Coordinates of C-alpha atoms and ligand atoms in Angstrom, one line a residue:
R20 CA -0.1 0.0 -0.1
A21 CA 1.1 3.7 -0.6
K22 CA 1.3 4.2 3.3
E23 CA 4.1 1.8 3.7
L24 CA 7.5 3.4 3.2
G25 CA 8.6 1.2 0.4
G26 CA 5.5 1.5 -1.6
G27 CA 5.7 5.4 -1.2
R28 CA 9.1 5.4 -2.7
V29 CA 8.0 3.3 -5.6
E30 CA 5.1 5.8 -6.2
V31 CA 7.3 8.9 -6.0
F32 CA 9.8 7.4 -8.5
A33 CA 6.9 6.3 -10.8
A34 CA 5.3 9.8 -10.5
H35 CA 8.6 11.2 -11.6
M36 CA 9.0 8.9 -14.5
H37 CA 5.4 9.7 -15.5
A38 CA 5.9 13.5 -15.4
D39 CA 8.9 12.9 -17.8
V40 CA 6.9 10.7 -20.2
V41 CA 3.9 13.2 -20.2
R42 CA 6.3 16.2 -20.8
R43 CA 7.8 14.5 -23.9
L44 CA 4.4 13.4 -25.2
E45 CA 3.1 17.0 -24.7
L46 CA 6.3 18.5 -26.6
G47 CA 5.7 15.8 -29.3
A48 CA 2.0 16.9 -29.6
E49 CA 3.0 20.5 -29.5
L50 CA 5.6 20.1 -32.3
Q51 CA 3.0 18.2 -34.4
R52 CA 0.7 21.2 -34.0
A53 CA 3.4 23.6 -34.7
L54 CA 4.1 21.8 -38.2
A55 CA 0.4 21.9 -39.1
E56 CA 0.2 25.5 -37.9
E57 CA 3.4 26.6 -39.8
Q58 CA 5.3 27.8 -36.9
F59 CA 8.5 26.6 -38.5
T60 CA 10.6 28.7 -40.7
V61 CA 14.1 28.3 -42.5
E62 CA 16.8 30.8 -42.1
F63 CA 19.8 30.8 -44.4
Q64 CA 23.4 31.4 -43.2
P65 CA 25.7 32.5 -46.0
V66 CA 28.9 30.7 -46.5
V67 CA 31.8 32.7 -48.4
D68 CA 34.8 32.1 -50.4
L69 CA 37.4 33.4 -48.1
A70 CA 39.7 34.6 -50.9
T71 CA 37.3 36.6 -52.7
S72 CA 34.7 37.3 -50.0
R73 CA 31.9 36.1 -52.5
V74 CA 28.9 34.1 -51.2
T75 CA 29.2 30.6 -52.4
G76 CA 26.2 29.1 -50.7
V77 CA 23.9 29.0 -47.7
E78 CA 23.2 26.6 -44.9
A79 CA 19.6 25.9 -44.1
L80 CA 18.7 26.2 -40.4
V81 CA 15.3 25.4 -39.0
R82 CA 13.5 27.8 -36.6
W83 CA 10.7 27.2 -34.4
W84 CA 8.6 30.3 -33.6
R85 CA 6.6 29.4 -30.5
G86 CA 4.5 32.5 -29.7
S87 CA 7.1 35.3 -30.1
E88 CA 10.3 33.5 -29.1
S89 CA 12.5 31.4 -31.3
V90 CA 13.2 28.0 -29.6
P91 CA 16.9 26.8 -30.6
P92 CA 17.2 23.7 -32.8
Q93 CA 19.1 21.8 -30.0
E94 CA 16.0 22.0 -27.8
F95 CA 13.5 20.2 -30.3
I96 CA 15.5 18.2 -32.8
R97 CA 15.8 15.2 -30.4
P98 CA 12.1 15.4 -29.2
A99 CA 11.1 15.7 -32.7
E100 CA 13.0 12.6 -33.5
E101 CA 11.5 10.7 -30.6
S102 CA 7.8 11.6 -31.6
G103 CA 8.5 10.8 -35.2
L104 CA 7.9 14.4 -36.4
M105 CA 11.8 14.9 -37.4
I106 CA 10.8 13.0 -40.8
P107 CA 8.0 15.3 -42.0
L108 CA 9.7 18.5 -40.5
G109 CA 13.1 17.4 -42.2
D110 CA 11.2 16.9 -45.5
W111 CA 9.6 20.3 -45.1
V112 CA 13.0 22.1 -44.4
L113 CA 14.6 20.4 -47.5
R114 CA 11.6 21.3 -49.9
E115 CA 11.3 24.9 -48.5
S116 CA 15.1 25.6 -48.8
C117 CA 15.3 23.8 -52.2
R118 CA 12.6 25.9 -53.5
Q119 CA 14.1 29.3 -52.2
V120 CA 17.6 28.5 -53.5
A121 CA 16.1 27.4 -56.9
R122 CA 14.5 30.8 -57.0
W123 CA 17.9 32.5 -56.3
R124 CA 19.5 30.5 -59.0
A125 CA 16.8 31.5 -61.5
E126 CA 18.1 35.0 -60.7
S127 CA 21.3 33.7 -61.9
W128 CA 23.0 33.9 -58.6
D129 CA 25.3 30.9 -58.4
V130 CA 24.6 29.7 -54.8
G131 CA 24.6 26.3 -53.4
L132 CA 22.5 24.8 -50.6
S133 CA 23.6 22.8 -47.4
V134 CA 20.9 21.0 -45.4
N135 CA 21.5 19.1 -42.1
F136 CA 20.5 15.5 -41.6
T137 CA 20.5 13.3 -38.5
A138 CA 21.2 9.6 -38.6
R139 CA 17.5 8.8 -38.0
Q140 CA 16.5 11.0 -40.9
I141 CA 18.9 9.0 -43.1
A142 CA 17.7 5.7 -41.8
A143 CA 14.1 6.5 -42.5
P144 CA 12.2 4.6 -45.2
R145 CA 12.4 6.3 -48.5
F146 CA 15.0 8.8 -47.5
V147 CA 16.7 8.6 -50.9
E148 CA 13.4 8.9 -52.7
S149 CA 12.4 11.9 -50.7
V150 CA 15.7 13.8 -51.5
A151 CA 15.4 12.9 -55.2
A152 CA 11.8 13.9 -55.2
A153 CA 12.6 17.4 -53.5
L154 CA 15.0 18.1 -56.1
E155 CA 12.9 16.9 -58.9
E156 CA 9.9 19.0 -57.8
T157 CA 11.8 22.2 -57.0
G158 CA 14.1 22.0 -60.0
L159 CA 17.3 22.4 -57.9
P160 CA 20.1 20.6 -59.7
P161 CA 21.5 17.7 -57.6
S162 CA 25.1 19.3 -57.7
A163 CA 23.8 22.5 -55.9
L164 CA 22.7 20.4 -52.9
T165 CA 25.0 19.4 -50.0
L166 CA 23.8 17.0 -47.1
E167 CA 25.6 17.8 -43.9
V168 CA 25.9 15.0 -41.6
R169 CA 27.9 14.5 -38.4
E170 CA 30.7 11.8 -38.1
E171 CA 28.4 9.7 -35.9
V172 CA 26.1 9.0 -38.9
L173 CA 29.0 7.3 -40.6
V174 CA 29.7 5.0 -37.8
E175 CA 26.2 4.2 -36.3
D176 CA 24.5 1.6 -38.6
A177 CA 27.1 2.7 -41.0
G178 CA 26.4 0.2 -43.6
Q179 CA 23.0 1.3 -44.5
N180 CA 23.5 4.9 -44.0
V181 CA 26.8 5.0 -46.2
R182 CA 24.9 2.9 -48.8
R183 CA 22.1 5.6 -48.8
L184 CA 24.5 8.6 -49.0
T185 CA 26.4 6.9 -51.7
E186 CA 23.2 6.5 -53.9
L187 CA 22.5 10.2 -53.5
R188 CA 26.2 11.1 -54.3
D189 CA 25.7 9.0 -57.5
L190 CA 22.8 11.4 -58.4
G191 CA 25.4 14.3 -58.0
V192 CA 24.3 15.4 -54.5
R193 CA 27.4 16.5 -52.4
L194 CA 28.2 15.3 -48.9
A195 CA 29.7 17.4 -46.0
I196 CA 31.1 16.2 -42.6
D197 CA 29.6 18.7 -40.1
D198 CA 31.4 19.6 -36.8
F199 CA 34.6 17.9 -38.2
G200 CA 37.2 16.9 -35.6
T201 CA 34.8 16.3 -32.8
G202 CA 33.2 12.8 -33.5
Y203 CA 34.7 9.5 -32.7
A204 CA 34.8 8.1 -36.4
S205 CA 38.2 6.9 -37.7
L206 CA 39.8 9.2 -40.1
A207 CA 40.0 6.3 -42.5
Y208 CA 36.5 7.0 -43.5
L209 CA 37.7 10.0 -45.5
G210 CA 39.3 7.7 -47.7
Q211 CA 36.4 5.2 -48.2
L212 CA 33.3 7.7 -48.4
P213 CA 32.1 9.9 -50.9
V214 CA 32.8 13.1 -48.8
D215 CA 33.3 16.3 -50.6
V216 CA 33.2 18.8 -47.8
I217 CA 34.6 19.0 -44.1
K218 CA 33.3 21.7 -41.9
I219 CA 35.8 22.5 -39.2
D220 CA 34.0 22.6 -35.8
P221 CA 33.8 26.0 -34.2
S222 CA 35.6 24.8 -31.1
F223 CA 38.8 24.7 -33.2
V224 CA 38.1 28.0 -34.8
A225 CA 37.4 29.6 -31.4
G226 CA 41.1 29.0 -30.4
L227 CA 42.6 30.7 -33.5
G228 CA 45.3 33.1 -32.4
R229 CA 44.5 32.4 -28.7
D230 CA 45.5 28.8 -28.4
D231 CA 48.6 27.3 -30.1
T232 CA 47.4 23.6 -30.2
L233 CA 43.9 24.7 -31.6
T234 CA 45.6 27.0 -34.1
L235 CA 47.9 24.1 -35.1
L236 CA 45.1 21.6 -35.5
T237 CA 42.9 24.1 -37.5
R238 CA 46.0 24.4 -39.9
T239 CA 46.5 20.8 -40.0
I240 CA 42.7 20.1 -40.8
V241 CA 43.0 22.8 -43.6
R242 CA 46.0 21.1 -45.1
L243 CA 44.5 17.6 -44.7
G244 CA 41.4 18.7 -46.6
R245 CA 43.4 20.3 -49.3
D246 CA 45.6 17.3 -49.8
L247 CA 42.6 15.0 -50.0
G248 CA 41.0 17.3 -52.6
L249 CA 38.1 18.3 -50.2
T250 CA 36.4 21.6 -49.7
V251 CA 37.1 22.9 -46.2
V252 CA 34.7 25.2 -44.4
A253 CA 35.7 27.0 -41.1
E254 CA 32.6 27.3 -39.1
G255 CA 32.0 29.9 -36.2
I256 CA 34.2 32.8 -37.5
E257 CA 33.4 35.7 -35.0
R258 CA 36.5 37.7 -34.7
P259 CA 38.7 39.5 -37.4
E260 CA 41.8 37.6 -36.2
Q261 CA 40.3 34.3 -37.0
L262 CA 39.5 35.5 -40.5
E263 CA 43.1 36.7 -41.1
L264 CA 44.5 33.4 -39.9
L265 CA 42.2 31.4 -41.9
R266 CA 43.1 33.4 -45.0
E267 CA 46.8 33.0 -44.3
M268 CA 46.3 29.2 -44.1
Q269 CA 44.5 29.4 -47.3
C270 CA 41.2 27.7 -45.8
P271 CA 38.9 28.0 -48.7
R272 CA 35.5 28.7 -47.2
G273 CA 34.2 30.3 -44.1
Q274 CA 30.9 30.9 -42.1
G275 CA 30.1 32.7 -38.9
F276 CA 28.7 35.7 -37.2
L277 CA 31.4 38.0 -38.4
V278 CA 30.6 37.1 -42.1
A279 CA 26.8 36.9 -41.7
R280 CA 24.2 35.5 -39.1
P281 CA 21.6 33.1 -40.2
M282 CA 18.6 35.2 -41.6
A283 CA 15.2 34.8 -43.2
A284 CA 14.8 34.5 -46.9
G285 CA 14.1 38.1 -47.4
P286 CA 17.3 39.7 -45.9
A287 CA 19.3 36.8 -47.4
D288 CA 17.9 37.8 -50.8
A289 CA 19.2 41.4 -50.1
L290 CA 22.4 40.1 -49.1
L291 CA 22.8 38.0 -52.2
R292 CA 21.9 40.8 -54.5
T293 CA 24.7 43.1 -53.2
N294 CA 27.1 40.6 -51.6
L295 CA 27.2 42.9 -48.6
T296 CA 28.5 40.5 -46.1
G297 CA 30.5 41.5 -42.9
L298 CA 33.6 40.9 -45.0
A299 CA 33.0 43.8 -47.1
G300 CA 35.0 46.7 -45.9
P301 CA 33.8 50.4 -46.0
G302 CA 35.8 51.3 -49.0
D303 CA 34.6 48.2 -50.7
P304 CA 30.7 48.3 -50.6
A305 CA 30.1 45.6 -53.1
G306 CA 32.5 43.1 -51.5
A307 CA 35.5 41.8 -53.3
G308 CA 35.2 39.7 -56.4
R309 CA 31.9 41.0 -57.6
Ligands
C2E428 P1 25.4 23.2 -37.4 O1 24.7 22.3 -38.6 O2 26.6 22.9 -36.9 O3 24.9 24.6 -37.6 C1 25.7 25.9 -37.3 C2 25.1 26.4 -36.1 O4 26.1 27.4 -35.5 C3 23.8 27.1 -36.1 O5 23.1 27.0 -34.9 C4 24.4 28.5 -36.4 O6 23.3 29.6 -36.1 C5 25.4 28.7 -35.4 N1 26.4 29.7 -35.7 C6 26.9 30.1 -37.2 N2 27.9 30.8 -37.0 C7 28.2 31.1 -35.7 C8 29.1 31.9 -35.0 O7 30.0 32.6 -35.5 N3 29.1 31.8 -33.6 C9 28.2 31.0 -32.9 N4 28.2 31.0 -31.7 N5 27.4 30.2 -33.7 C10 27.2 30.3 -35.0 P2 21.5 26.6 -34.9 O8 21.0 27.4 -36.0 O9 21.2 26.8 -33.5 O10 21.6 25.1 -35.1 C11 22.2 24.2 -34.2 C12 22.4 22.9 -34.9 O11 21.0 22.3 -34.9 C13 22.9 22.7 -36.1 O12 24.3 22.8 -36.0 C14 22.4 21.4 -36.5 O13 23.3 20.4 -36.2 C15 21.1 21.4 -36.0 N6 19.9 21.8 -37.0 C16 19.6 23.0 -37.4 N7 18.7 23.0 -38.3 C17 18.5 21.7 -38.6 C18 17.7 21.1 -39.7 O14 17.0 21.7 -40.5 N8 17.7 19.7 -39.6 C19 18.7 19.0 -38.8 N9 18.6 17.8 -38.9 N10 19.4 19.5 -37.9 C20 19.4 21.0 -37.7
MG429 MG1 25.5 22.2 -40.4
MG430 MG1 28.6 22.6 -37.7
MG431 MG1 27.1 22.0 -34.7

């Protein structure tokens, strides 16, 4: 009975678990409603060629507008996966961003699109077909789309995931390793997988000019990428000193708040029109290279 000490403990524990399950179910239901009520938007963060300062592409980042506040993806991506919503949400993000970038390309702006995918999204039934259909329906050429995956994706259930990514690669879609250097995958995968791009994790970039080891590691990753014929993108550039060092290392691409923040399609459109990123100096209003 609940009056006995032991039973009481069990009840407290069960109530605790219950609250957790209820919270997750509630968030799942809320996310479901959010998708139906169009509370999600896609923002675009420019990626630039560090040598010329020209925008080469944009990364699509999902936003959830819950009331007037924007909930960070870290807080809803996992719950969305657990409630089964990540598949339709991811599909929506892909279509929405493909449609937008196809429009920009129709203005003859040579801009590529990167979209993030989790392991569970890739493992979903008909993943390859859904990506191919999104490209077909929006008219975005496969070579303009890069799928960003973290190293773990290539380790967990690697057989199937790698097969699926290889199928898309055969269609011309490009593959990027996101947060490069922080995962636990063996570097050997770089020689075995159809990887085109590595994105250096911001934790390395943060140490540029401040920490000798992180600076050396960044330089080493840039050189490794170049020697393997991969495109290297440095993520999380916030300070001019980081930019200067990355340029000196001949890191080909960069992304970060110093360059441009993630932004809605409208402001991104204006930025692409003028190429006015944070890299354009006062005496160089149109940015270099345009
Ligand atoms: P990520 O793919 O590594 O995306 C880069 C994150 O770094 C973004 O955070 C971006 O806003 C932030 N960022 C960019 N430049 C800077 C900078 O200079 N300084 C700092 N401090 N941050 C910077 P966000 O949008 O909150 O996204 C976080 C993560 O959520 C993403 O990391 C990605 O793993 C995931 N994510 C976002 N959108 C999607 C999506 O549509 N699908 C999936 N599967 N995952 C997504
Ligand atoms: Mg990413
Ligand atoms: Mg990243
Ligand atoms: Mg990240």
